[in-house]
XYZ file of C-alpha atoms in Angstrom:
612
model
C 136.540 113.307 41.503
C 139.137 110.843 40.324
C 139.914 107.463 41.810
C 143.081 108.925 43.360
C 141.083 111.742 44.915
C 138.620 109.246 46.312
C 141.401 107.134 47.826
C 142.893 110.221 49.454
C 139.475 111.201 50.754
C 139.031 107.810 52.380
C 142.450 108.047 53.975
C 141.469 111.384 55.503
C 138.313 109.850 56.972
C 138.588 108.785 60.582
C 136.605 105.959 62.160
C 133.514 107.310 63.887
C 133.449 107.521 67.687
C 131.535 104.759 69.366
C 128.096 105.580 70.679
C 129.623 104.833 74.041
C 132.763 103.081 75.257
C 130.516 100.219 76.293
C 130.002 99.039 72.734
C 131.677 95.721 72.134
C 132.070 94.866 75.807
C 130.656 92.015 77.852
C 127.921 92.299 80.475
C 130.588 93.059 83.084
C 132.101 95.672 80.766
C 128.756 97.358 80.210
C 128.227 97.518 83.988
C 131.726 98.824 84.726
C 130.633 102.493 84.981
C 128.184 101.399 87.696
C 130.571 99.067 89.515
C 130.658 101.023 92.795
C 126.898 101.156 93.066
C 126.650 97.460 92.218
C 129.274 96.664 94.880
C 127.240 98.656 97.420
C 124.144 96.616 96.530
C 126.098 93.390 97.070
C 127.659 94.497 100.385
C 124.330 95.640 101.802
C 122.765 92.347 100.761
C 125.586 90.325 102.381
C 125.139 92.138 105.679
C 121.364 91.697 105.499
C 121.639 88.002 104.613
C 124.044 87.244 107.479
C 121.945 89.247 109.928
C 118.902 87.289 108.781
C 120.404 84.167 110.335
C 120.297 85.758 113.795
C 116.591 84.993 114.464
C 117.103 81.346 113.441
C 120.212 81.023 115.568
C 118.344 82.669 118.442
C 115.564 80.085 118.183
C 118.163 77.301 118.082
C 119.996 78.665 121.099
C 116.748 79.133 123.040
C 115.742 75.557 122.274
C 119.079 74.193 123.409
C 118.986 76.351 126.549
C 115.442 75.384 127.481
C 116.013 71.680 126.770
C 119.285 71.503 128.721
C 119.097 69.977 132.258
C 119.473 72.322 135.209
C 118.152 75.815 136.046
C 117.378 78.241 133.197
C 119.660 81.275 132.837
C 117.091 84.052 132.338
C 119.775 86.638 131.523
C 121.105 84.440 128.771
C 117.598 83.879 127.424
C 116.909 87.640 127.175
C 120.302 88.220 125.567
C 119.485 85.637 122.899
C 116.020 87.166 122.304
C 117.449 90.692 121.967
C 120.196 89.437 119.640
C 117.602 87.711 117.454
C 115.389 90.817 117.328
C 118.389 93.024 116.536
C 119.455 90.680 113.743
C 115.950 90.794 112.264
C 115.961 94.598 112.381
C 119.372 94.740 110.697
C 118.199 92.317 108.015
C 115.098 94.369 107.230
C 117.070 97.624 107.142
C 119.959 96.428 104.992
C 117.958 94.279 102.563
C 115.527 97.175 102.049
C 118.474 99.495 101.400
C 120.003 96.953 99.003
C 116.727 96.485 97.157
C 116.117 100.222 96.891
C 119.637 100.949 95.677
C 119.396 98.004 93.275
C 116.235 99.368 91.690
C 117.793 102.838 91.394
C 120.867 101.274 89.807
C 118.644 99.263 87.479
C 116.970 102.481 86.324
C 120.352 104.074 85.673
C 121.658 101.062 83.769
C 118.548 100.822 81.597
C 118.710 104.573 80.924
C 122.386 104.203 80.007
C 121.630 101.299 77.660
C 118.811 103.170 75.955
C 120.949 106.272 75.554
C 123.718 104.173 74.031
C 121.234 102.513 71.681
C 119.708 105.872 70.755
C 123.160 107.316 70.060
C 124.135 104.295 67.995
C 120.873 104.166 66.046
C 121.200 107.900 65.454
C 124.630 107.434 63.888
C 124.137 104.357 61.703
C 123.296 104.804 57.996
C 119.579 105.414 57.585
C 119.423 102.684 54.983
C 120.372 100.147 57.687
C 116.864 100.447 59.115
C 115.253 99.431 55.846
C 117.023 96.071 56.088
C 115.816 95.331 59.647
C 112.497 94.103 60.992
C 110.725 96.655 63.145
C 109.605 94.057 65.701
C 113.120 92.696 66.293
C 114.619 96.164 66.730
C 111.791 97.164 69.067
C 112.451 94.010 71.105
C 116.104 95.009 71.582
C 115.283 98.548 72.702
C 112.342 97.447 74.849
C 112.330 93.863 76.095
C 116.065 93.187 75.979
C 116.943 96.346 77.895
C 114.239 95.444 80.415
C 115.726 91.941 80.766
C 118.616 93.342 82.844
C 116.156 94.348 85.587
C 115.995 90.978 87.399
C 119.772 90.561 87.178
C 120.500 93.955 88.754
C 117.536 94.512 91.057
C 116.819 90.953 92.249
C 119.577 88.515 91.347
C 122.114 89.942 93.859
C 119.809 89.079 96.755
C 119.063 85.615 95.439
C 122.638 84.742 94.510
C 124.143 86.124 97.720
C 121.601 84.289 99.823
C 122.415 81.160 97.859
C 126.101 81.386 98.826
C 126.437 83.441 102.029
C 123.552 81.980 104.041
C 124.556 78.320 103.483
C 128.205 79.136 104.186
C 127.492 80.774 107.554
C 124.973 78.062 108.433
C 127.460 75.326 107.608
C 130.138 76.896 109.791
C 127.713 76.978 112.689
C 126.444 73.435 112.127
C 129.972 72.049 111.858
C 130.653 73.397 115.354
C 127.745 71.292 116.644
C 128.170 67.971 114.813
C 130.145 67.505 111.614
C 128.605 64.125 110.836
C 124.981 65.320 110.787
C 126.143 68.405 108.876
C 127.369 66.197 106.050
C 124.093 64.254 106.113
C 122.141 67.543 105.933
C 124.139 68.506 102.825
C 123.014 65.432 100.882
C 119.880 67.124 99.360
C 121.938 70.197 98.418
C 124.640 68.077 96.779
C 122.022 66.149 94.790
C 120.427 69.409 93.544
C 123.734 71.077 92.682
C 124.841 67.980 90.796
C 121.944 68.584 88.391
C 122.934 72.215 87.616
C 125.554 71.354 84.921
C 122.778 69.624 83.003
C 121.176 73.054 82.566
C 124.291 74.333 80.792
C 124.849 71.652 78.200
C 125.205 72.805 74.563
C 121.773 71.369 73.824
C 120.096 73.365 76.604
C 121.896 76.590 75.604
C 120.940 76.071 71.964
C 117.306 75.564 72.978
C 117.376 78.855 74.902
C 118.776 80.681 71.861
C 116.109 79.109 69.644
C 113.478 80.212 72.176
C 114.681 83.847 71.983
C 114.753 83.715 68.172
C 111.214 82.315 68.070
C 110.043 85.128 70.361
C 111.624 87.653 67.983
C 109.820 86.127 64.999
C 106.489 86.334 66.808
C 107.104 90.006 67.666
C 107.935 90.807 64.041
C 104.949 88.935 62.643
C 102.593 90.691 65.084
C 103.927 94.126 64.084
C 103.644 93.320 60.378
C 100.149 91.887 60.795
C 98.853 94.886 62.785
C 100.392 97.372 60.335
C 98.725 95.614 57.410
C 95.393 94.763 59.019
C 93.502 97.423 57.061
C 94.632 95.892 53.778
C 93.771 92.425 55.059
C 90.223 93.473 55.989
C 89.724 95.335 52.706
C 90.803 92.511 50.423
C 89.727 89.509 52.446
C 93.215 88.060 52.744
C 92.721 86.952 56.300
C 93.957 83.428 55.765
C 97.155 84.536 54.043
C 97.768 87.295 56.583
C 97.241 84.969 59.500
C 99.466 82.292 57.995
C 102.752 84.009 58.847
C 101.651 84.690 62.420
C 100.330 81.144 62.861
C 103.562 79.767 61.462
C 105.594 81.872 63.915
C 103.310 80.853 66.801
C 103.480 77.173 65.906
C 107.262 77.397 65.590
C 107.435 79.035 69.012
C 105.209 76.325 70.512
C 107.479 73.595 69.127
C 110.620 75.310 70.425
C 109.021 75.965 73.819
C 107.790 72.391 74.130
C 111.218 71.012 73.216
C 112.927 73.299 75.761
C 110.455 72.521 78.554
C 110.595 68.800 77.847
C 114.382 68.897 78.235
C 114.251 70.927 81.426
C 111.257 69.301 83.134
C 113.057 66.181 84.363
C 116.010 68.213 85.660
C 113.725 70.768 87.294
C 111.578 68.105 88.918
C 114.661 66.364 90.308
C 115.973 69.608 91.814
C 112.590 70.450 93.344
C 112.295 67.025 94.973
C 115.846 67.160 96.350
C 115.336 70.641 97.815
C 111.780 70.132 99.078
C 111.287 70.495 102.877
C 109.933 66.910 103.320
C 113.026 65.398 101.660
C 115.407 67.596 103.717
C 113.595 66.852 106.981
C 113.597 63.143 106.150
C 117.375 63.156 105.606
C 118.004 65.108 108.856
C 115.632 62.973 110.941
C 117.065 59.695 109.678
C 120.635 60.826 110.267
C 119.821 62.449 113.626
C 117.870 59.443 114.886
C 120.766 57.158 114.021
C 123.264 59.351 115.917
C 120.968 59.883 118.909
C 120.125 56.177 119.318
C 123.848 55.414 119.090
C 124.465 57.889 121.912
C 126.700 60.046 119.721
C 124.570 63.221 119.873
C 122.250 64.926 122.342
C 118.589 65.342 121.450
C 118.801 69.155 121.808
C 121.528 69.269 119.156
C 119.069 67.992 116.545
C 117.062 71.252 116.665
C 119.561 73.502 114.776
C 119.753 70.973 111.940
C 115.951 70.891 111.619
C 115.816 74.703 111.360
C 118.990 75.560 109.466
C 118.778 72.496 107.231
C 115.744 74.043 105.554
C 117.656 77.319 105.394
C 120.373 75.577 103.391
C 118.023 74.439 100.643
C 115.761 77.467 100.193
C 118.547 79.797 98.984
C 119.920 77.073 96.696
C 116.435 76.739 95.169
C 116.488 80.501 94.553
C 119.865 80.048 92.869
C 118.182 78.397 89.898
C 116.008 81.483 89.370
C 119.042 83.742 89.674
C 120.839 81.560 87.156
C 117.913 81.911 84.727
C 117.955 85.692 85.166
C 121.688 85.777 84.561
C 121.369 83.707 81.378
C 118.467 85.828 80.129
C 120.442 89.013 80.837
C 123.499 87.587 79.084
C 121.522 86.779 75.943
C 119.722 90.134 75.991
C 122.981 92.044 76.406
C 124.404 90.036 73.507
C 121.623 91.348 71.257
C 122.128 94.873 72.611
C 125.839 94.553 71.793
C 124.972 93.504 68.257
C 123.174 96.808 67.755
C 125.854 98.846 69.545
C 128.489 97.301 67.291
C 126.753 98.300 64.049
C 129.153 100.485 62.103
C 128.269 104.157 62.320
C 128.080 106.309 59.238
C 131.762 107.121 58.648
C 132.509 110.765 59.428
C 135.439 112.511 57.734
C 138.321 113.564 59.966
C 138.531 116.888 58.093
C 135.147 117.693 56.509
C 135.132 119.672 53.301
C 132.626 122.351 52.295
C 130.791 121.948 48.965
C 131.213 124.656 46.368
C 127.688 125.006 45.073
C 125.195 122.158 44.836
C 125.816 120.508 41.492
C 125.179 116.763 42.003
C 127.439 114.285 40.217
C 127.295 110.498 40.194
C 130.372 108.901 38.637
C 130.565 105.179 37.812
C 128.228 104.431 40.718
C 127.646 100.787 41.514
C 125.729 99.519 44.520
C 124.218 96.292 45.810
C 122.544 95.346 49.084
C 124.131 91.924 48.739
C 127.708 91.332 47.642
C 126.689 89.077 44.766
C 123.869 91.213 43.365
C 124.209 94.763 42.029
C 121.137 96.998 42.056
C 122.865 99.929 40.326
C 125.359 99.273 37.550
C 127.619 102.062 36.366
C 125.463 105.171 36.890
C 126.898 108.394 35.417
C 124.636 111.357 36.030
C 124.945 115.129 36.514
C 122.128 117.130 38.123
C 122.490 120.841 37.513
C 121.269 123.509 39.983
C 117.960 125.051 39.009
C 116.709 121.889 37.291
C 114.144 119.210 38.007
C 115.198 115.671 37.108
C 112.560 112.930 36.915
C 113.729 109.361 37.491
C 111.437 106.866 35.766
C 111.491 103.176 35.104
C 109.745 99.899 35.843
C 109.468 98.495 39.345
C 112.781 97.098 40.553
C 114.854 99.182 38.168
C 116.746 100.869 41.046
C 114.987 104.253 41.210
C 114.590 104.413 44.993
C 118.064 103.010 45.553
C 119.519 105.708 43.308
C 117.887 108.632 45.102
C 118.709 107.146 48.513
C 122.398 107.563 47.712
C 121.969 111.366 47.588
C 121.118 111.805 51.311
C 123.717 109.078 51.966
C 121.380 106.399 53.217
C 123.986 104.095 51.711
C 127.485 104.554 50.324
C 128.156 103.251 46.799
C 130.221 100.100 46.618
C 132.082 101.618 43.668
C 132.320 105.119 42.260
C 131.315 108.360 43.966
C 128.394 110.665 44.664
C 129.448 114.307 44.963
C 127.732 117.597 45.766
C 129.485 120.831 44.926
C 132.556 118.895 43.870
C 132.879 117.108 47.234
C 132.332 113.372 47.693
C 129.531 112.795 50.200
C 131.966 110.762 52.295
C 133.959 113.972 52.763
C 130.935 115.941 53.972
C 130.087 115.997 57.671
C 126.610 114.633 58.378
C 125.345 118.009 59.613
C 126.553 119.737 56.481
C 125.040 116.961 54.366
C 121.574 117.349 55.880
C 121.814 121.124 55.590
C 122.378 120.501 51.897
C 119.970 117.647 51.119
C 116.383 117.157 52.272
C 114.085 114.362 51.216
C 110.432 113.395 51.162
C 109.602 109.742 50.645
C 106.377 107.918 49.949
C 106.516 106.092 53.294
C 105.973 109.056 55.621
C 106.763 108.930 59.343
C 105.452 111.693 61.609
C 106.436 112.147 65.244
C 103.984 112.096 68.128
C 104.354 115.846 68.509
C 102.498 118.966 67.459
C 101.892 119.650 63.777
C 104.093 122.739 64.043
C 106.943 120.737 65.586
C 106.638 118.101 62.858
C 106.955 120.744 60.152
C 109.825 122.494 61.972
C 111.698 119.248 62.651
C 114.749 120.302 60.603
C 114.510 123.951 61.771
C 113.478 123.716 65.448
C 113.667 127.478 66.055
C 111.712 128.487 62.966
C 109.200 131.307 63.352
C 105.538 130.377 63.241
C 105.130 132.579 60.152
C 107.757 130.507 58.328
C 106.005 127.284 59.394
C 102.679 128.587 58.113
C 104.273 129.722 54.840
C 105.703 126.225 54.273
C 102.301 124.678 55.104
C 100.603 126.990 52.604
C 103.097 126.043 49.891
C 102.415 122.347 50.608
C 98.656 123.050 50.447
C 98.058 121.751 54.000
C 97.466 125.028 55.894
C 93.670 125.006 55.609
C 93.469 121.375 56.779
C 95.654 122.179 59.805
C 93.308 125.006 60.818
C 90.447 122.482 60.889
C 92.220 120.437 63.591
C 91.076 120.927 67.223
C 94.098 123.047 68.200
C 95.367 124.011 64.807
C 99.139 123.920 64.588
C 99.347 122.842 68.263
C 97.371 119.650 67.621
C 99.420 116.542 68.397
C 99.782 113.847 65.748
C 98.190 110.642 67.018
C 96.221 112.379 69.802
C 93.900 115.074 68.480
C 95.272 115.174 64.931
C 94.293 112.339 62.607
C 95.683 112.764 59.100
C 95.195 110.829 55.887
C 98.116 109.470 53.882
C 98.054 112.428 51.502
C 97.853 114.927 54.363
C 100.796 113.271 56.097
C 102.773 113.528 52.865
C 101.999 117.232 52.652
C 103.195 117.726 56.240
C 106.409 115.960 55.264
C 106.688 118.114 52.140
C 106.151 121.285 54.197
C 108.981 120.109 56.443
C 111.308 119.794 53.447
C 110.224 123.160 52.043
C 110.891 124.864 55.384
C 114.355 123.297 55.524
C 115.080 125.131 52.247
C 118.021 122.904 51.366
C 119.629 123.432 47.949
C 119.066 119.762 47.016
C 115.577 118.256 47.345
C 114.806 114.563 46.782
C 111.178 113.491 46.283
C 110.254 109.808 46.093
C 106.633 109.895 44.923
C 106.032 112.530 47.591
C 102.505 113.264 46.336
C 101.436 109.701 45.578
C 98.472 109.935 47.981
C 97.479 113.466 47.005
C 94.389 114.465 45.044
C 94.908 116.153 41.639
C 94.214 119.661 42.989
C 96.716 119.222 45.796
C 99.344 117.809 43.477
C 98.899 120.744 41.122
C 99.353 123.170 44.042
C 102.483 121.340 45.154
C 103.879 121.412 41.625
C 103.320 125.158 41.508
C 105.079 125.496 44.884
C 108.098 123.564 43.654
C 108.214 125.660 40.494
C 108.043 128.840 42.585
C 110.712 127.707 45.036
C 112.887 126.064 42.417
C 115.294 128.928 41.757
C 118.710 127.342 41.724
C 117.613 124.292 43.680
C 118.546 120.843 42.448
C 115.356 118.768 42.546
C 115.240 115.022 41.953
C 111.864 113.303 41.659
C 110.973 109.634 41.327
C 108.038 110.028 39.003
C 105.182 107.798 37.965
C 102.595 110.430 37.156
C 102.748 111.929 33.699
C 102.252 115.477 34.987
C 105.423 115.235 37.058
C 107.380 113.849 34.122
C 106.085 116.555 31.804
C 107.217 119.307 34.178
C 110.765 117.947 34.493
C 113.730 119.514 32.750
C 115.398 116.126 32.338
C 114.066 112.579 32.367
C 116.340 109.681 33.312
C 115.036 106.260 32.330
C 116.361 103.336 34.398
C 116.172 99.667 33.549
C 117.892 96.855 35.453
C 119.980 99.344 37.420
C 121.386 101.167 34.390
C 120.479 104.370 32.548
C 119.003 103.459 29.173
C 117.724 106.912 28.120
C 118.019 110.498 29.284
C 116.998 113.886 27.928
C 114.123 116.366 27.782
C 110.676 114.708 27.815
C 109.711 115.900 24.335
C 113.002 114.764 22.862
C 112.686 111.301 24.373
C 109.126 110.961 23.086
C 110.296 111.892 19.612
C 112.915 109.112 19.737
C 110.088 106.597 20.173
C 112.253 104.458 22.475
C 111.839 102.977 25.927
C 110.620 106.212 27.517
C 108.018 106.674 24.794
C 106.736 103.154 25.515
C 106.710 103.957 29.240
C 104.714 107.138 28.546
C 102.196 105.400 26.350
C 101.656 102.572 28.818
C 100.866 105.059 31.558
C 98.503 107.015 29.321
C 96.671 103.791 28.520
C 96.447 102.870 32.217
C 94.578 106.086 33.034
C 92.496 106.281 29.859
C 89.410 104.717 31.456
C 89.606 107.134 34.379
C 89.854 110.099 32.002
C 86.784 108.917 30.099
C 84.867 108.648 33.354
C 85.956 112.024 34.686
C 85.892 114.296 31.666
C 86.994 117.321 33.654
C 90.310 115.828 34.748
C 93.237 116.683 32.432
C 95.129 113.834 30.869
C 98.463 115.380 31.712
C 100.566 118.114 30.310
C 102.417 117.360 27.129
C 106.194 117.373 27.444
C 107.866 120.610 26.563
């Protein structure tokens, strides 16, 4: 494929559809599909909050009626009692309905978020995951999605009460005495005046640092737990604990700094909104007006009752504000994942003609200023096995990860059957290329389902045949329920056994191109020999690429490609390269020397086939 062809191919490629139209939107934008339900939650809460004032107003009215001179109007008293009881009933009914609908809506929103994240994560390049920490990604999908729960299910009630209840109460109190109403508002004004101090750039930066510190702790815990077996085996407890302790200490410093900044503000708000302070302000103001003859004693009662009602919702406002800020930050991190670029899909996918693999002038780097692969030209013919060898860091894994399109090259092209991978649809690509890597991941599903992952409707006979070829059939039959045993429940497998399950999965997929990255690194010699025989039997016209460290694998290959510093330094048949006495010959001899002691100890184990 020429440079002109590649340019035309890119022009034909269309941007991928978003995982959902919500990607890239704000919190309000993400909630837009649920706007009607959210409005219903708010309306029900408003009605319930207003109705909740009825019992208080009934008590006020009863007090004023009973304290007024003259005969008591019993009809009026019963009317007030019934009105108060009715208001209480309405409050209970509507707030319960609002809470129930809010929790249902919360479930729908969280489900929507997780579906969007699953769709997005299912469409991003697989290589993107290798550059992300597991703990941070798990926090987004788990904790951050869960952080919207208080905002949707609880914040409406708190925020509405904080605005509606004081507003209605103020209107009522103003009708009684506007002067004492203003005095009653003094604690509220003092508390609200402190709110802007919670939103200063310093406070917001401290909250962001707090979230980042939490993410680092989550990542360090995941990494520590995953590596605990190695830590216990090699006594590296101090080193292993160091990263976690560092993250914990960093979190403690950030948390202390944030709390220290908020404590004075929080204490001031609590004092201003506390019942003793409110009652003191009302009693002082009321006593002054009563002694001056400007207000009746009975008129003081509504201020004593509703004055406390003014401050309680405002105190809840601070919690609602915290929930809103936490939801905003969590949704920001969710947006970051939703906005990750999907694997570009071609507008008009092309079909490969055969499965000859060609890499032309391929360059690639994870960072813009550092190339891992430098000018790779390589042709992999059908029916051949190509072994990729080289020292650690030479770019072997990066090279083979370009074949299943975990990454796109920054320059040049990777083609199968004459078609650039960027012109293949993802489904066609994964029907063409399968891969088995050293780091195996099995699903929490039955053994049969794990093997049939790429061919969900495969017959059991085909699954068993693939397991036999991967030399794992007999081990599966030893499990409690055989092929129906569930990984992680009643099926515990070793590293080598897990690799063989993964290999059986690739063999069942029967793709014309097979990529193996040390796929038998945990296997015993007998198992590896059986797997090698299986690959030789199934080879046919398959194109097989193997990252090889073991001499047996190299000896069986048709072609050896030697990498060094991201470039091909030697290639050819194993015997020919040995005869040249170059870099590959040195590589071969170093590996033979490394296993010499083991061969002397175990005389029955072959040293490795000689290259053909």
